[in-house]
Short mmCIF file of N, CA and C in Angstrom, two decimals:
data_model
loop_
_atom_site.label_atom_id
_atom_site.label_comp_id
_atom_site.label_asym_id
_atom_site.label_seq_id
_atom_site.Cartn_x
_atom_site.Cartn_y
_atom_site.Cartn_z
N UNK A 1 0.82 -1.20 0.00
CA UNK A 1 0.00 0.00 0.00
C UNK A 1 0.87 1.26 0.00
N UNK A 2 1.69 1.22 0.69
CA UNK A 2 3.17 2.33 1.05
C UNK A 2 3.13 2.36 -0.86
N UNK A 3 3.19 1.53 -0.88
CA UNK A 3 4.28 1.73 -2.81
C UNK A 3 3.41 2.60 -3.61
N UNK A 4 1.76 2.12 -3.51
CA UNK A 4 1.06 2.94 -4.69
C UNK A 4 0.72 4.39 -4.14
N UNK A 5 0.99 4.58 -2.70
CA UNK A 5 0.95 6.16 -2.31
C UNK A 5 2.48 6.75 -2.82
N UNK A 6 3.18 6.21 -2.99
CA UNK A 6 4.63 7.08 -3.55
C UNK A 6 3.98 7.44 -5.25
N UNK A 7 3.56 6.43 -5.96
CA UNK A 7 3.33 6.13 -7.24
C UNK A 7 2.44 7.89 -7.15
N UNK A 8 0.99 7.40 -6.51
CA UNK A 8 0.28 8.21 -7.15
C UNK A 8 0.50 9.69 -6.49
N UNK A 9 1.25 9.81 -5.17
CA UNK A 9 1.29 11.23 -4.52
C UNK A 9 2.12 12.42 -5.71
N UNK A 10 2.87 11.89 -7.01
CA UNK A 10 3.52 12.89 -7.64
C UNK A 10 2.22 13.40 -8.46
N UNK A 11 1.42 12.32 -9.22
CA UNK A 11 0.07 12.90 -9.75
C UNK A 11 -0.43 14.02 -9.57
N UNK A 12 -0.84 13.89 -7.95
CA UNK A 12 -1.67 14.63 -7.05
C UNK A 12 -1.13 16.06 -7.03
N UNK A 13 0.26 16.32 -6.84
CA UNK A 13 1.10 17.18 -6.50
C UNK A 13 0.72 18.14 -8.25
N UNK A 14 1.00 17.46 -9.32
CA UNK A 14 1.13 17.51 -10.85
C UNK A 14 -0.38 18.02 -11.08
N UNK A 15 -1.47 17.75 -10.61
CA UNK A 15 -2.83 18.31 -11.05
C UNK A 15 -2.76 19.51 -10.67
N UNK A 16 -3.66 20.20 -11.87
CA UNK A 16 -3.78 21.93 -11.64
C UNK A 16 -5.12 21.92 -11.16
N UNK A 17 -5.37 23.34 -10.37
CA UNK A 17 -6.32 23.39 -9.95
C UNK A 17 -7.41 23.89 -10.46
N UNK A 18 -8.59 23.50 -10.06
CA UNK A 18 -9.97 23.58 -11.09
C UNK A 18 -10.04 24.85 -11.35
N UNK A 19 -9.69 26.01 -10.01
CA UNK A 19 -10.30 27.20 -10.36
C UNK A 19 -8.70 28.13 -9.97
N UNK A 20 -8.58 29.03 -10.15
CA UNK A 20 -7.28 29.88 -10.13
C UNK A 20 -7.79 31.25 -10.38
N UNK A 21 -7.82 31.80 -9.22
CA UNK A 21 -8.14 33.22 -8.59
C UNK A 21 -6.74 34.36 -8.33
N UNK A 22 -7.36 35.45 -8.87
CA UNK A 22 -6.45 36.47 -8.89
C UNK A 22 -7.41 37.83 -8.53
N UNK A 23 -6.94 38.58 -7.69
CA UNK A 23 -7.65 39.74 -7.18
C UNK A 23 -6.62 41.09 -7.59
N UNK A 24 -7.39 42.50 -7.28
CA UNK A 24 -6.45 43.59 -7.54
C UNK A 24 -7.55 44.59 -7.62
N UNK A 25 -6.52 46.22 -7.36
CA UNK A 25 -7.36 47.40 -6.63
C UNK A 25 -7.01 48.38 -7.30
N UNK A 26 -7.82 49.55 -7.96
CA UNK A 26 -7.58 49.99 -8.56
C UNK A 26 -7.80 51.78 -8.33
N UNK A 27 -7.16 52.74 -7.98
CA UNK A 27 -7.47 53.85 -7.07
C UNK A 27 -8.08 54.74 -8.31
N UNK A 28 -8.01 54.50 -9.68
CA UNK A 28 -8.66 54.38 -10.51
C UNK A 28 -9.89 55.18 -11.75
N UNK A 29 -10.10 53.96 -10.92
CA UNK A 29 -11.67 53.75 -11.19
C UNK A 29 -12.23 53.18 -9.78
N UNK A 30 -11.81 53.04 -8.38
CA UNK A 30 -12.46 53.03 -7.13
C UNK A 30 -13.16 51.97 -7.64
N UNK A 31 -12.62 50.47 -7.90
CA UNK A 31 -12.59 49.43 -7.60
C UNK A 31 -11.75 48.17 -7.24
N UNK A 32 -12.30 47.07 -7.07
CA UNK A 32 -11.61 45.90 -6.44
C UNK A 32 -11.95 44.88 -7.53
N UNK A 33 -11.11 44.31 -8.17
CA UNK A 33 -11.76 43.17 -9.16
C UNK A 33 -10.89 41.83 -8.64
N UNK A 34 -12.33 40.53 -8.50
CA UNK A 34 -11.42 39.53 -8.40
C UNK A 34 -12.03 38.76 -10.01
N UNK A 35 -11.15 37.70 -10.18
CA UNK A 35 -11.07 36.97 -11.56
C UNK A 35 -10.84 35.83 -11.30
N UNK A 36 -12.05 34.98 -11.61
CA UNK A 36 -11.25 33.56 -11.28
C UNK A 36 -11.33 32.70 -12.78
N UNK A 37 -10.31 32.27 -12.82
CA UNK A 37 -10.42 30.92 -14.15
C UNK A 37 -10.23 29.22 -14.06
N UNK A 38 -11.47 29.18 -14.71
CA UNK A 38 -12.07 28.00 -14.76
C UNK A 38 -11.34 26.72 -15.42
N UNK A 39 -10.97 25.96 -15.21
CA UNK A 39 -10.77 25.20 -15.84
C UNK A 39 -12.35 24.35 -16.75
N UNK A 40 -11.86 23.71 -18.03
CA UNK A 40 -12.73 23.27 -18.89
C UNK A 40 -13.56 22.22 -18.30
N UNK A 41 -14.58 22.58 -17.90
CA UNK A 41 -15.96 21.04 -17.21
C UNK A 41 -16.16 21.61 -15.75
N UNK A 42 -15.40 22.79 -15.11
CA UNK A 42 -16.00 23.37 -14.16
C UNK A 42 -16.41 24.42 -14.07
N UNK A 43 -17.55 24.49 -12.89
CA UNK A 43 -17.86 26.21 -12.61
C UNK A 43 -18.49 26.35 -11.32
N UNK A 44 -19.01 27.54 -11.20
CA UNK A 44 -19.07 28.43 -9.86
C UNK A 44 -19.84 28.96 -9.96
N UNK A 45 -20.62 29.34 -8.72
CA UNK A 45 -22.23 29.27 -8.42
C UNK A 45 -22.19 30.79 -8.24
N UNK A 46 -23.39 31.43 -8.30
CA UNK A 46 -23.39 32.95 -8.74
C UNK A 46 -24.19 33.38 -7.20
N UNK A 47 -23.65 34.47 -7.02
CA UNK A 47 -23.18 34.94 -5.53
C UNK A 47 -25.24 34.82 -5.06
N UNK A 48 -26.15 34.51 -6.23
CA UNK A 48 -28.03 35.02 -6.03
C UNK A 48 -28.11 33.72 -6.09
N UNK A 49 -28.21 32.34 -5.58
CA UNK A 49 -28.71 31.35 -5.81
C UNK A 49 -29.41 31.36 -4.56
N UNK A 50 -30.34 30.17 -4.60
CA UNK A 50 -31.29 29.63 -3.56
C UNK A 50 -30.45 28.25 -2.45
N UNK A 51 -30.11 28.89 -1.45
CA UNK A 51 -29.06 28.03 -0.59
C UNK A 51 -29.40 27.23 -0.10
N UNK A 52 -30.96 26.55 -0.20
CA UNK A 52 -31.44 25.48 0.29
C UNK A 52 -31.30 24.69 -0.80
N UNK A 53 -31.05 24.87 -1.99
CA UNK A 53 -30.91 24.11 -2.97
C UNK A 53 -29.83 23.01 -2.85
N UNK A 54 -29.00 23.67 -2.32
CA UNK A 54 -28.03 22.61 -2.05
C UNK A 54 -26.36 23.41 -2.28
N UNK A 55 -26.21 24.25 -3.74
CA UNK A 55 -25.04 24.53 -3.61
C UNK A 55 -24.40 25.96 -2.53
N UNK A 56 -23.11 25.89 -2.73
CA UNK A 56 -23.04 27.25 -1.63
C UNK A 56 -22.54 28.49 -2.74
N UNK A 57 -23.58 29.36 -2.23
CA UNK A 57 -23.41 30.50 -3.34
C UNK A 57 -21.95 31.37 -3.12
N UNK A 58 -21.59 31.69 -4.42
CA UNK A 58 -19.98 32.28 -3.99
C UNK A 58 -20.51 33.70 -3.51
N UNK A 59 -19.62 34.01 -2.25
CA UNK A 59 -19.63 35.21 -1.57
C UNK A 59 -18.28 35.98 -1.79
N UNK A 60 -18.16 37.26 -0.66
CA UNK A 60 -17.02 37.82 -0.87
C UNK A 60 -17.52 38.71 0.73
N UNK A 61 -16.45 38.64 1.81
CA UNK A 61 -16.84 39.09 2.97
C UNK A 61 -15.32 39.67 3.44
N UNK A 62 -15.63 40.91 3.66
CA UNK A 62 -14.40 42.18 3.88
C UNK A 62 -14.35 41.95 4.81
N UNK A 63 -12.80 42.10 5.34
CA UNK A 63 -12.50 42.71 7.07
C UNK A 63 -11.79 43.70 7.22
N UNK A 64 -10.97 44.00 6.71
CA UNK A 64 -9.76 45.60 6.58
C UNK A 64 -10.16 46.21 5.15
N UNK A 65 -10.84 47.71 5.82
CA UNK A 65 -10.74 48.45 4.91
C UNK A 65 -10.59 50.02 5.39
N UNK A 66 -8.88 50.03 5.16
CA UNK A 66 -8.43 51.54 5.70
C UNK A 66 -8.98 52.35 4.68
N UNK A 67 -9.71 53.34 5.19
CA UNK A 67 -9.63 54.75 4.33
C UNK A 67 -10.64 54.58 3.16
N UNK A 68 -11.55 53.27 2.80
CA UNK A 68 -12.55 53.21 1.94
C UNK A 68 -13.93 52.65 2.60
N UNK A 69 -15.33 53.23 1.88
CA UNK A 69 -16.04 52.59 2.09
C UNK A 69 -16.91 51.89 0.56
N UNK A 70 -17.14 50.65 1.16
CA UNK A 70 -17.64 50.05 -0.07
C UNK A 70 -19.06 50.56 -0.62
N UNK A 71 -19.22 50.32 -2.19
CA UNK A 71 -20.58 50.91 -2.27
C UNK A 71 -21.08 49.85 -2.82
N UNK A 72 -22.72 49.68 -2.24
CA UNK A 72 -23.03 48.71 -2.99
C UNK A 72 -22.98 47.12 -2.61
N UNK A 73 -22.94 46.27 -3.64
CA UNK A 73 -22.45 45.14 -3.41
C UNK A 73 -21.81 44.74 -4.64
N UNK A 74 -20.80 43.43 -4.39
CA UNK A 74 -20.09 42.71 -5.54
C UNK A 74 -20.57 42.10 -6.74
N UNK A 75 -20.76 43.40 -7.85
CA UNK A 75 -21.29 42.67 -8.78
C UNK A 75 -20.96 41.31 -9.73
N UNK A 76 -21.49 40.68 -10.80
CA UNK A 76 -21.10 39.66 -11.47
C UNK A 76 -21.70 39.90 -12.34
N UNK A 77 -21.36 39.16 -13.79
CA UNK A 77 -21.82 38.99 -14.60
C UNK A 77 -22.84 38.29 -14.97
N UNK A 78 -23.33 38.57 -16.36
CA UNK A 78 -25.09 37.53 -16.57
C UNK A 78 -24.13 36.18 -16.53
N UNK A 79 -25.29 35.40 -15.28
CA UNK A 79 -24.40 33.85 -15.15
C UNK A 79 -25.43 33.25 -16.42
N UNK A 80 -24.58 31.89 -16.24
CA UNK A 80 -25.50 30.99 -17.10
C UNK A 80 -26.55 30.44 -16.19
N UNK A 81 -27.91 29.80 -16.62
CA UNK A 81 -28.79 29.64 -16.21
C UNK A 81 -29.31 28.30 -16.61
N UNK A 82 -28.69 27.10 -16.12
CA UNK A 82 -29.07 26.16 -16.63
C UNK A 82 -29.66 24.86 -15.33
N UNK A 83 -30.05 23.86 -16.31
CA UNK A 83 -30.42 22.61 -14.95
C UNK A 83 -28.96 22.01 -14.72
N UNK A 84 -28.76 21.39 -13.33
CA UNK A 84 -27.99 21.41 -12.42
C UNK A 84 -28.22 20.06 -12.27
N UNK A 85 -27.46 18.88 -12.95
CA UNK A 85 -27.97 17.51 -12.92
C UNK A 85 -27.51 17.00 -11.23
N UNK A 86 -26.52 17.89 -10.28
CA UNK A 86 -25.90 17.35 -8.95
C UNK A 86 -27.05 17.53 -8.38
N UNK A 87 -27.49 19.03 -8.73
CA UNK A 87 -28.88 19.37 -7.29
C UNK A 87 -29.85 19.12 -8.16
N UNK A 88 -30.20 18.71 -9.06
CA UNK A 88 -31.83 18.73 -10.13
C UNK A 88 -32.38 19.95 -9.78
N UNK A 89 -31.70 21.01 -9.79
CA UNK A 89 -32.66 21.85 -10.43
C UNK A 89 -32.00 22.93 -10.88
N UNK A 90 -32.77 24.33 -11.61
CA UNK A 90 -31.96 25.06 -12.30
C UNK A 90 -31.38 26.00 -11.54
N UNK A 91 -29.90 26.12 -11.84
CA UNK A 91 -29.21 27.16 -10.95
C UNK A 91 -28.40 28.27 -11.80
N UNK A 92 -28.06 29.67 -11.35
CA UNK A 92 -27.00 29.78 -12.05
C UNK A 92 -25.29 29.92 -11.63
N UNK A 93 -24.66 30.24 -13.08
CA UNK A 93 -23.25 29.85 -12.41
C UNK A 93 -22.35 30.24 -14.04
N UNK A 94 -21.66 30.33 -13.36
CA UNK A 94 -19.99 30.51 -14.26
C UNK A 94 -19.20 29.53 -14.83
N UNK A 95 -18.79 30.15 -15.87
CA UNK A 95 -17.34 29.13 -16.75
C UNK A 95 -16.64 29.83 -17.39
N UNK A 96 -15.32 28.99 -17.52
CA UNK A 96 -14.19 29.89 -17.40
C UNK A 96 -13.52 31.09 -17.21
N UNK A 97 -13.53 32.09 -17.19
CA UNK A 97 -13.49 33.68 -16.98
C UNK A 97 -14.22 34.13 -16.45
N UNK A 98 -14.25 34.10 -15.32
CA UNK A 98 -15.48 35.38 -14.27
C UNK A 98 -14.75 36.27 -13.98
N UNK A 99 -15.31 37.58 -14.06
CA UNK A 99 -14.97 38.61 -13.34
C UNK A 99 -16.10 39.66 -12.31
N UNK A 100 -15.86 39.31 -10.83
CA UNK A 100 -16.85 40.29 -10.20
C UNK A 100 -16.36 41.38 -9.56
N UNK A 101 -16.65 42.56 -9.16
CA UNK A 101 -16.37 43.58 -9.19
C UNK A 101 -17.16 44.10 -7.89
N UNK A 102 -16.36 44.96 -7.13
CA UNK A 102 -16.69 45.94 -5.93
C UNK A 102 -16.18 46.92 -6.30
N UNK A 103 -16.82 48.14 -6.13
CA UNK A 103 -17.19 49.58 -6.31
C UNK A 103 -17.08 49.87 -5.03
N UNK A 104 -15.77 51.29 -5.13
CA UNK A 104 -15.51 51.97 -3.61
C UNK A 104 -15.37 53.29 -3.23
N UNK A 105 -15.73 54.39 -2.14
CA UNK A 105 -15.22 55.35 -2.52
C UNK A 105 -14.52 55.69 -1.40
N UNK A 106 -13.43 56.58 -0.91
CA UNK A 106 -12.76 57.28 -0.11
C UNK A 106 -11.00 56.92 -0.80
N UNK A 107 -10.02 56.84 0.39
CA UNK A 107 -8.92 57.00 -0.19
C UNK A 107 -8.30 55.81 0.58
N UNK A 108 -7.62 54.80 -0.16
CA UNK A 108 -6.75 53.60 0.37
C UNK A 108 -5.79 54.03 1.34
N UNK A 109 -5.97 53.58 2.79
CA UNK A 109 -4.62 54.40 3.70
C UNK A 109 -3.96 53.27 3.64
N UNK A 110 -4.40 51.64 3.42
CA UNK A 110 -3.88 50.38 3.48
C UNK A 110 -4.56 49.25 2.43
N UNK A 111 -4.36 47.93 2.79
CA UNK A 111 -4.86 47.22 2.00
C UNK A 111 -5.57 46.55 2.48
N UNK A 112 -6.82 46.22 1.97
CA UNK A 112 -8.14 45.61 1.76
C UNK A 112 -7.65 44.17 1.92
N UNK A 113 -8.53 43.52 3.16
CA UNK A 113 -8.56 42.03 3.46
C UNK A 113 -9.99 41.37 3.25
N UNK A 114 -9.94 40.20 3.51
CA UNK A 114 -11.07 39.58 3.14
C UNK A 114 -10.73 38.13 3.41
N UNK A 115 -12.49 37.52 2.64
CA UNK A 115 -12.33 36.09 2.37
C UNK A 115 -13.68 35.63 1.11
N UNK A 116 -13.17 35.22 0.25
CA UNK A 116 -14.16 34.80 -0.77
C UNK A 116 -14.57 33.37 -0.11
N UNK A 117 -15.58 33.02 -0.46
CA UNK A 117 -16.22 31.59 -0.26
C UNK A 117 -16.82 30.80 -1.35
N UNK A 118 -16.78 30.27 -2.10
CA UNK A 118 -17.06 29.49 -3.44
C UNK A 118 -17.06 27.95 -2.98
N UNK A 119 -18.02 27.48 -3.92
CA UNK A 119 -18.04 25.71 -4.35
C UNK A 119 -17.96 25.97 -6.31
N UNK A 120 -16.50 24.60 -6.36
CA UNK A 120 -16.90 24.25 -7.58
C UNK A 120 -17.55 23.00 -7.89
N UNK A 121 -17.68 22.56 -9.34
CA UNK A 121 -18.75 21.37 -9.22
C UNK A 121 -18.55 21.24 -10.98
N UNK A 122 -18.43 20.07 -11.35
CA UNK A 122 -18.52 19.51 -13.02
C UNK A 122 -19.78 18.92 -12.48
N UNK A 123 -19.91 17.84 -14.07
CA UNK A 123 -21.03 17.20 -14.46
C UNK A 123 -20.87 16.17 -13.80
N UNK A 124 -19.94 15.61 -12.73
CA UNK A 124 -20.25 14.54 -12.10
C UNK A 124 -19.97 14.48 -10.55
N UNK A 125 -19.82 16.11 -10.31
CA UNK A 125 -19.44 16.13 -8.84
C UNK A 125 -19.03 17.28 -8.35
N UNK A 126 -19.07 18.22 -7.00
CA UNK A 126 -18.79 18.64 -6.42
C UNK A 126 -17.44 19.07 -5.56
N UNK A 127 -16.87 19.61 -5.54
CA UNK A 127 -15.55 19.80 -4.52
C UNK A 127 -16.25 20.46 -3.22
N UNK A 128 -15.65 20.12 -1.96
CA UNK A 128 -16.32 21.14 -0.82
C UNK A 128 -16.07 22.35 -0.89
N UNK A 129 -16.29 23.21 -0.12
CA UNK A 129 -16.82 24.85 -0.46
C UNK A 129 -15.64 25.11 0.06
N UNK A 130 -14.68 26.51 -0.02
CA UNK A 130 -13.08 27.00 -0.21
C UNK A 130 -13.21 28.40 0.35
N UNK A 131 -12.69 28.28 1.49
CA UNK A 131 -12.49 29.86 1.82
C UNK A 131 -11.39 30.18 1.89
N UNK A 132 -11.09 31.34 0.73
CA UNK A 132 -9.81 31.87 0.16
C UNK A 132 -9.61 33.02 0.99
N UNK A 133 -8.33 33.52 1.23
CA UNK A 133 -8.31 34.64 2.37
C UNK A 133 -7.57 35.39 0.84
N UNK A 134 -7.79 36.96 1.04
CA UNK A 134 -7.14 37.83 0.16
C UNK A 134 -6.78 38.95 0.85
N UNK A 135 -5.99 39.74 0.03
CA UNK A 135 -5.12 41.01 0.41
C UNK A 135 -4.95 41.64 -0.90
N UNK A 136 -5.13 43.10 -0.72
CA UNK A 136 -4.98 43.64 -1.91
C UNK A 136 -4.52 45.18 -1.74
N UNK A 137 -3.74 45.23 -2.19
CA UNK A 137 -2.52 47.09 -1.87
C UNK A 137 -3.28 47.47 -3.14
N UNK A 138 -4.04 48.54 -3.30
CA UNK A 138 -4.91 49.24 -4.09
C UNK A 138 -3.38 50.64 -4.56
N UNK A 139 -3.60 50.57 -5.82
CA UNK A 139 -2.31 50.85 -6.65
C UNK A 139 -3.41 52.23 -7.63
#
């Protein structure tokens, strides 16, 4: 058993990850954009779903914010709107390239912390839900 965990642990190490997130601040245009990319057969649940349904809707929840206040909430783009063969029913959600967006106004004395919360999910399964911690020096 020892032998096929050596075998397969380089695999494991060698797989890319489904989703690959990148954030950044912009003094601007007085926003925050995060971006996540999808790999091909997954996606991500749009921050308005129905949470009894089953999936966990992606959020975005601030804790440090010197010198700005947020306006609004984190927009997204038109998700797709389709049936959801994991939960049977129709949900929406993202593929490959999302970009959602927070709108801010005052003046950056520091950088903006947080934590996004997302589930991804293909056509035959689910990953558990991911809370990403972020930081962002608004430039």
């Amino acid at each position: 058993m020892r032998f096929l965990f050596v075998l397969l642990f380089p695999l494991v190490l060698g797989a890319q990850a489904p989703a690959e997130w990148s954030w950044a601040g912009s003094s601007a245009s007085n926003e925050l954009k995060f971006k996540v990319n999808l790999q091909e057969g997954w996606h991500v649940y749009s921050q308005y779903i129905q949470n009894d349904i089953g999936p966990v809707p992606t959020s975005f929840a601030f804790e440090e914010l010197s010198g700005i206040q947020l306006l609004d909430s984190v927009t997204e783009p038109v998700p797709i709107k389709k049936y959801d063969e994991n939960f049977e029913a129709t949900l929406d959600f993202f593929e490959g390239e999302v970009v959602f967006t927070q709108k801010y106004s005052g003046v950056p004395k520091g950088p903006v912390s947080g934590t996004i919360t997302y589930m991804l999910c293909n056509d035959r399964m689910c990953l558990p839900p991911v809370d990403l911690h972020f930081l962002i020096s608004i430039q």
